[in-house]
PDB file of C-alpha atoms in Angstrom:
ATOM      1  CA  MET A 930      91.019  83.062  90.073  1.00 50.00           C
ATOM      2  CA  GLY A 931      88.938  82.881  86.923  1.00 64.00           C
ATOM      3  CA  THR A 932      89.354  84.178  83.447  1.00 72.00           C
ATOM      4  CA  TRP A 933      90.650  87.688  82.899  1.00 67.00           C
ATOM      5  CA  THR A 934      91.080  90.071  80.016  1.00 74.00           C
ATOM      6  CA  LYS A 935      93.752  92.687  79.407  1.00 71.00           C
ATOM      7  CA  ALA A 936      91.239  95.354  80.443  1.00 77.00           C
ATOM      8  CA  ASP A 937      91.332  93.852  83.972  1.00 77.00           C
ATOM      9  CA  LEU A 938      95.071  94.348  84.363  1.00 72.00           C
ATOM     10  CA  VAL A 939      96.812  97.063  86.341  1.00 74.00           C
ATOM     11  CA  TYR A 940     100.494  97.478  85.563  1.00 76.00           C
ATOM     12  CA  ARG A 941     103.499  98.340  87.698  1.00 81.00           C
ATOM     13  CA  LEU A 942     106.841  98.197  85.955  1.00 82.00           C
ATOM     14  CA  GLU A 943     109.827  97.116  88.024  1.00 86.00           C
ATOM     15  CA  ILE A 944     113.556  97.021  87.502  1.00 88.00           C
ATOM     16  CA  VAL A 945     116.186  95.545  89.792  1.00 88.00           C
ATOM     17  CA  ILE A 946     118.729  97.965  91.231  1.00 92.00           C
ATOM     18  CA  PRO A 947     121.830  96.125  92.461  1.00 92.00           C
ATOM     19  CA  GLU A 948     122.620  96.528  96.166  1.00 91.00           C
ATOM     20  CA  PHE A 949     126.035  98.050  95.425  1.00 97.00           C
ATOM     21  CA  VAL A 950     124.491 101.146  93.805  1.00 96.00           C
ATOM     22  CA  PRO A 951     124.626 103.976  96.384  1.00 96.00           C
ATOM     23  CA  ASP A 952     121.277 105.362  97.582  1.00 94.00           C
ATOM     24  CA  ALA A 953     122.445 108.928  96.888  1.00 96.00           C
ATOM     25  CA  PHE A 954     123.114 108.051  93.241  1.00 97.00           C
ATOM     26  CA  ILE A 955     119.690 106.428  92.925  1.00 95.00           C
ATOM     27  CA  GLN A 956     117.900 109.454  94.394  1.00 95.00           C
ATOM     28  CA  GLU A 957     119.906 111.926  92.269  1.00 96.00           C
ATOM     29  CA  THR A 958     119.204 109.931  89.108  1.00 94.00           C
ATOM     30  CA  LEU A 959     115.507 109.641  89.908  1.00 93.00           C
ATOM     31  CA  ALA A 960     115.187 113.391  90.537  1.00 94.00           C
ATOM     32  CA  ALA A 961     117.129 114.270  87.377  1.00 96.00           C
ATOM     33  CA  THR A 962     115.016 111.898  85.282  1.00 94.00           C
ATOM     34  CA  GLN A 963     111.752 113.248  86.657  1.00 93.00           C
ATOM     35  CA  THR A 964     112.908 116.794  85.821  1.00 95.00           C
ATOM     36  CA  ALA A 965     114.213 115.951  82.347  1.00 96.00           C
ATOM     37  CA  LYS A 966     111.186 113.831  81.456  1.00 94.00           C
ATOM     38  CA  ALA A 967     108.519 115.983  83.114  1.00 93.00           C
ATOM     39  CA  ASP A 968     106.371 115.706  79.978  1.00 94.00           C
ATOM     40  CA  VAL A 969     106.154 111.899  80.291  1.00 91.00           C
ATOM     41  CA  GLU A 970     102.794 110.808  81.684  1.00 89.00           C
ATOM     42  CA  ARG A 971     102.982 109.589  85.305  1.00 88.00           C
ATOM     43  CA  ILE A 972     106.744 110.221  85.589  1.00 90.00           C
ATOM     44  CA  ASP A 973     106.008 111.758  88.987  1.00 90.00           C
ATOM     45  CA  GLN A 974     104.761 108.346  90.160  1.00 90.00           C
ATOM     46  CA  VAL A 975     108.130 106.651  89.657  1.00 90.00           C
ATOM     47  CA  SER A 976     109.445 105.525  93.026  1.00 90.00           C
ATOM     48  CA  ILE A 977     112.076 103.337  94.617  1.00 90.00           C
ATOM     49  CA  GLY A 978     110.933 100.465  96.798  1.00 89.00           C
ATOM     50  CA  THR A 979     111.760  97.062  98.172  1.00 88.00           C
ATOM     51  CA  ILE A 980     109.791  93.921  97.467  1.00 85.00           C
ATOM     52  CA  ALA A 981     109.120  91.870 100.574  1.00 87.00           C
ATOM     53  CA  PRO A 982     110.180  88.224 100.467  1.00 91.00           C
ATOM     54  CA  ALA A 983     107.310  85.854  99.759  1.00 94.00           C
ATOM     55  CA  LYS A 984     106.602  82.241  98.914  1.00 97.00           C
ATOM     56  CA  ILE A 985     105.921  82.063  95.193  1.00 97.00           C
ATOM     57  CA  CYS A 986     104.971  79.677  92.455  1.00 98.00           C
ATOM     58  CA  HIS A 987     106.274  80.383  89.003  1.00 97.00           C
ATOM     59  CA  ILE A 988     106.072  78.911  85.539  1.00 98.00           C
ATOM     60  CA  LEU A 989     107.922  79.514  82.299  1.00 98.00           C
ATOM     61  CA  HIS A 990     105.379  80.567  79.690  1.00 98.00           C
ATOM     62  CA  VAL A 991     106.515  80.071  76.092  1.00 98.00           C
ATOM     63  CA  GLY A 992     104.356  81.726  73.475  1.00 98.00           C
ATOM     64  CA  PRO A 993     102.332  84.864  72.842  1.00 97.00           C
ATOM     65  CA  TYR A 994     101.380  87.036  75.791  1.00 94.00           C
ATOM     66  CA  ASP A 995      97.728  86.545  74.831  1.00 91.00           C
ATOM     67  CA  ASP A 996      98.080  82.814  75.628  1.00 95.00           C
ATOM     68  CA  GLU A 997      99.333  83.328  79.200  1.00 94.00           C
ATOM     69  CA  GLN A 998      95.976  82.215  80.615  1.00 92.00           C
ATOM     70  CA  ASN A 999      96.872  78.609  79.691  1.00 96.00           C
ATOM     71  CA  SER A1000     100.035  78.831  81.789  1.00 97.00           C
ATOM     72  CA  PHE A1001      98.129  80.422  84.670  1.00 95.00           C
ATOM     73  CA  ASP A1002      95.612  77.560  84.523  1.00 96.00           C
ATOM     74  CA  THR A1003      98.477  75.033  84.695  1.00 97.00           C
ATOM     75  CA  MET A1004     100.055  76.906  87.592  1.00 97.00           C
ATOM     76  CA  HIS A1005      96.758  77.115  89.491  1.00 96.00           C
ATOM     77  CA  ALA A1006      96.212  73.364  89.091  1.00 97.00           C
ATOM     78  CA  PHE A1007      99.720  72.771  90.495  1.00 98.00           C
ATOM     79  CA  ILE A1008      99.107  75.150  93.407  1.00 97.00           C
ATOM     80  CA  ASN A1009      95.812  73.454  94.288  1.00 96.00           C
ATOM     81  CA  ALA A1010      97.311  69.955  93.961  1.00 97.00           C
ATOM     82  CA  HIS A1011      99.987  70.895  96.492  1.00 97.00           C
ATOM     83  CA  GLY A1012      97.626  72.249  99.144  1.00 96.00           C
ATOM     84  CA  ALA A1013      98.374  75.901  98.563  1.00 97.00           C
ATOM     85  CA  VAL A1014      96.382  78.982  97.584  1.00 96.00           C
ATOM     86  CA  ARG A1015      97.148  82.269  95.878  1.00 95.00           C
ATOM     87  CA  THR A1016      97.437  85.119  98.337  1.00 94.00           C
ATOM     88  CA  SER A1017      96.811  87.933  95.867  1.00 90.00           C
ATOM     89  CA  LYS A1018      95.221  88.645  92.523  1.00 86.00           C
ATOM     90  CA  THR A1019      98.437  90.336  91.418  1.00 88.00           C
ATOM     91  CA  HIS A1020     101.215  88.558  89.599  1.00 92.00           C
ATOM     92  CA  ARG A1021     104.686  89.333  88.287  1.00 93.00           C
ATOM     93  CA  GLU A1022     105.905  88.837  84.732  1.00 94.00           C
ATOM     94  CA  ILE A1023     109.615  88.607  83.973  1.00 94.00           C
ATOM     95  CA  TYR A1024     110.294  89.008  80.277  1.00 94.00           C
ATOM     96  CA  LEU A1025     113.196  86.886  79.068  1.00 96.00           C
ATOM     97  CA  SER A1026     112.725  87.702  75.374  1.00 96.00           C
ATOM     98  CA  ASP A1027     112.755  90.920  73.385  1.00 95.00           C
ATOM     99  CA  ALA A1028     109.232  91.156  71.959  1.00 94.00           C
ATOM    100  CA  GLN A1029     110.509  93.299  69.091  1.00 95.00           C
ATOM    101  CA  ARG A1030     113.006  90.651  67.955  1.00 97.00           C
ATOM    102  CA  THR A1031     111.321  87.375  68.874  1.00 97.00           C
ATOM    103  CA  ALA A1032     108.467  85.601  67.105  1.00 97.00           C
ATOM    104  CA  PRO A1033     105.360  85.554  69.344  1.00 97.00           C
ATOM    105  CA  GLU A1034     105.355  81.746  69.583  1.00 97.00           C
ATOM    106  CA  LYS A1035     108.946  81.836  70.933  1.00 98.00           C
ATOM    107  CA  LEU A1036     108.513  84.550  73.580  1.00 98.00           C
ATOM    108  CA  LYS A1037     109.609  83.413  77.052  1.00 98.00           C
ATOM    109  CA  THR A1038     108.032  84.919  80.150  1.00 97.00           C
ATOM    110  CA  ILE A1039     108.279  83.819  83.773  1.00 97.00           C
ATOM    111  CA  LEU A1040     104.892  84.186  85.481  1.00 97.00           C
ATOM    112  CA  GLU A1041     104.923  84.407  89.287  1.00 96.00           C
ATOM    113  CA  VAL A1042     102.178  84.450  91.904  1.00 96.00           C
ATOM    114  CA  THR A1043     102.441  84.583  95.683  1.00 96.00           C
ATOM    115  CA  ILE A1044     101.123  81.565  97.559  1.00 97.00           C
ATOM    116  CA  ALA A1045     100.582  80.211 101.052  1.00 96.00           C
ATOM    117  CA  GLU A1046      99.714  76.832 102.468  1.00 94.00           C
ATOM    118  CA  GLU A1047      95.967  76.332 102.583  1.00 88.00           C
ATOM    119  CA  ALA A1048      94.627  76.833 106.086  1.00 75.00           C
TER     120      ALA A1048
END
């Protein structure tokens, strides 16, 4: 997929909502938050959604966020070696470390991309 810079990235923040949380509670909380935080930029764009199941490849990246490209390169080599291709330019990052409390070289991030078997 080539080299990228942070300027190329588009962000979407996600949080898991457990299935046992009632939909009514979720909608009430969302509406109340959007009202209370109306001055927060793009608060009106917060939405609830479902992520469709997909075949993924993931890797545990250990180190600074700025070094993630090395992990992506490793992951892409693995994907290609196993006859698969990325299906999207987007990826997901799951942060396992608190960046405010963890040294950059010890940060742990799961990087995920969607894949499919090469046609």
